[in-house]
Amino acid sequence: MLFIKKRSKIAVTAGLVAMAFASSVYAEVSLKQATEIQRSLLTLDTHLDTPANLVMPGFDIMQRHSYDHDFNQVDVPRMNDGALDGGFWAIYSPQGPLTEEGYQQSRDTAILRALAIHTMVTAHPDTFGFATEAAQAAPIKAAGKHVVFMSMENSYPLGNDISLLETFYKLGVRLAGPVHFKNNQLGDSSTDPDGPKWGGLSPLGEKFVAEANRLGIVLDGSHAGDETVKDMIRLSKTPIMLSHSGSKAVYAHPRNVDDELLKQLAATGGVIQMNAYSSYLKKLPADPKRNEAFKGFIAMMQQAESGEMTAADYDKMQQMRRKIEHDFPAVKATFEDYMEHFLHTLKVVGPEHVGIGADWDGGGGVEGMMDVASLPKITQRLLNEGYSKQDLANIWGLNALRVLQAADDYAKSLKTSK
Amino acid sequence: MLFIKKRSKIAVTAGLVAMAFASSVYAEVSLKQATEIQRSLLTLDTHLDTPANLVMPGFDIMQRHSYDHDFNQVDVPRMNDGALDGGFWAIYSPQGPLTEEGYQQSRDTAILRALAIHTMVTAHPDTFGFATEAAQAAPIKAAGKHVVFMSMENSYPLGNDISLLETFYKLGVRLAGPVHFKNNQLGDSSTDPDGPKWGGLSPLGEKFVAEANRLGIVLDGSHAGDETVKDMIRLSKTPIMLSHSGSKAVYAHPRNVDDELLKQLAATGGVIQMNAYSSYLKKLPADPKRNEAFKGFIAMMQQAESGEMTAADYDKMQQMRRKIEHDFPAVKATFEDYMEHFLHTLKVVGPEHVGIGADWDGGGGVEGMMDVASLPKITQRLLNEGYSKQDLANIWGLNALRVLQAADDYAKSLKTSK
């Protein structure tokens, strides 16, 4: 399947020319100007892990938080500050054992997470609008609301029952990736310590791709191993997305993709959304003391998520974390490191195949951009690199919506051809 | 398991004595007085089919409807008029084919119905309170809100995967019956035209009972065949409920239970909630013309439920129904017919084992009581029959909550004994 559009090649060329003359031709855009320009665009981050916070005791998406205090990165006040309209709010499932019991627990948790996302929207009808179709995003923004698409990070909760993908489709999921940190029943992860198990998608994973196509769900190749991504591109009838990934040419981490795969992704109409997860952006020094201090913290997080923790206990947990962060501060990549991935990827595939998925509330954040309030820095930098407002419109949302539209169109074409 | 309490026998005796002298000892209670008394009690109907309306185009639970105009029987203004605090809001699933595809479709629809019930509560936080424990009901009433327990009418959506009962438990279900109009994978219905298939619960149905017990879900024997109910009573570790049923001694319909089974239910601590479904209350004349006129209407209802109908088309559908109701008016049982079942059942098992589940929005309603606004008539009549305010408190809610508490206590005892 070839989706190359002439316009995208022209756009790449225009971008490069603009970049070459950026410093001489354009006056520098201020952050304030960039923010205003960004506000005029439909802005979507394709990987918001914020729904995990929705089930935390006492968390209120309407209130302003700060990363330094409680480590949250997304709330309505900061979305407004950072001119972020919304995005794909993820049902994240940690990888568990490939057993019936594991599948069932994960399925239930994922269904409840979908309920939590709907509850957020229903509880604040003037603030959020739930979207299942590409064309719904702009009207939601026009109504002064934030856009809530739903996605699934790790489709482990489907177990061996691919029919559950339709359940999640009906609940609103429109973007789904097969795997997370480890290989599972659907295919190989990019980061399984045991290496590949299937050599790409598993046979069940191939069915997963077909079912996503049938339903109109965009396939998400982030976290998937390279061979898995290639299988997805090969098998999918519609362009795929890497909802939060980086460039292997800039930093050779398994979570990033090389230029050849990027070109293959773009050639099939797909899109990569740039991830701001520090340890995927450059080699950071090992920090065994910090890791040691964090031991036990994960278990507490899970307890908090399960609803078995009071708000007071959750506050105590956050206090502990502040102490750890104080005693063993994280070494982060910088905003410049992030932009290096971003700009390289733009050079390779052009602004019609790049977007933003910074892994907010899922580990994302770099020095100089630790929450969504700082997002206009990206716009400022890209404008100053010579990218046009139309490029920014594509990057900030239209590319992702194009891919979603293609998935939807394909699914509808199956229905009408019946 | 024997749950007979001395107090219940005394209550029956006291009730009978009071009834015998009602006309001479007590002044007649007016409807207004009865309404005020009812308002002071926690009032729950254990079978509200209203959630089916929640997904109908344009339906608004906050607005006043009328049965004559749109055939809805439950909304907030009329709950307020009729002093109904709330009840068990049912996820109703029509019985479909016992195939994987049938199971999957039904599972998905049931999950979405649970979402619709939560959405109702979340959208109106000052009006509704969601409850999963017996002890939550009174505080919700005290806060001036309506009580929303969730139940499952027909557990067909579980398919062959009993683990899905936990999914629904986590979504909030605390009362579940195995079957509806027809036999299914879990057991025999009381009304399958082909007669019994399993002779009671199926082997999977026995697992269903054990799983409900383990989770703390009350088993609902309404719609189940008599042998199925007996199996449920025999196997269940906690008292069961008939959420909307009647007396076979008054009218020998398969949906009703005979005195012997009633006594068995009561002896094990269970409760029967009196159903106001006209054609189960007495023999009504056949009406082939009306039935003919209704053909095709069911399919339209399903289309409306599926979300594929506009509000305008739904209005048209309601107009059609109004014409049918005008041309071929339904013959209904009367309020007196309803009370005959009610009073007989009270005589047999006493006011600690009887409650109210009138099948509102699911076919319930009798001449003189066609919506929840008329519910105080029941209170008036029972008070005038000599039942005490405490009896009314038991009938209106405490009996159902006792059974729910027992189910919860049992499930908790399993956890602590681990």
CSV table of C-alpha atoms in Angstrom, one decimal, chain A residues 33 48 57 95 152 166 186 189 193 244 282 296 325 339:
chain,number,residue,atom,x,y,z
A,33,GLN,CA,3.6,34.7,20.1
A,48,LEU,CA,-1.7,11.0,27.6
A,57,PRO,CA,-7.4,9.1,45.6
A,95,GLN,CA,2.0,-6.4,31.3
A,152,MET,CA,-5.3,1.5,24.6
A,166,GLU,CA,-14.9,-4.5,19.8
A,186,LEU,CA,0.0,-10.5,20.5
A,189,SER,CA,7.8,-5.7,22.6
A,193,PRO,CA,14.7,-8.5,28.4
A,244,HIS,CA,5.0,8.1,21.4
A,282,LYS,CA,19.9,10.0,25.2
A,296,GLY,CA,8.5,-0.7,46.8
A,325,GLU,CA,13.3,13.1,44.3
A,339,MET,CA,14.1,18.7,19.8
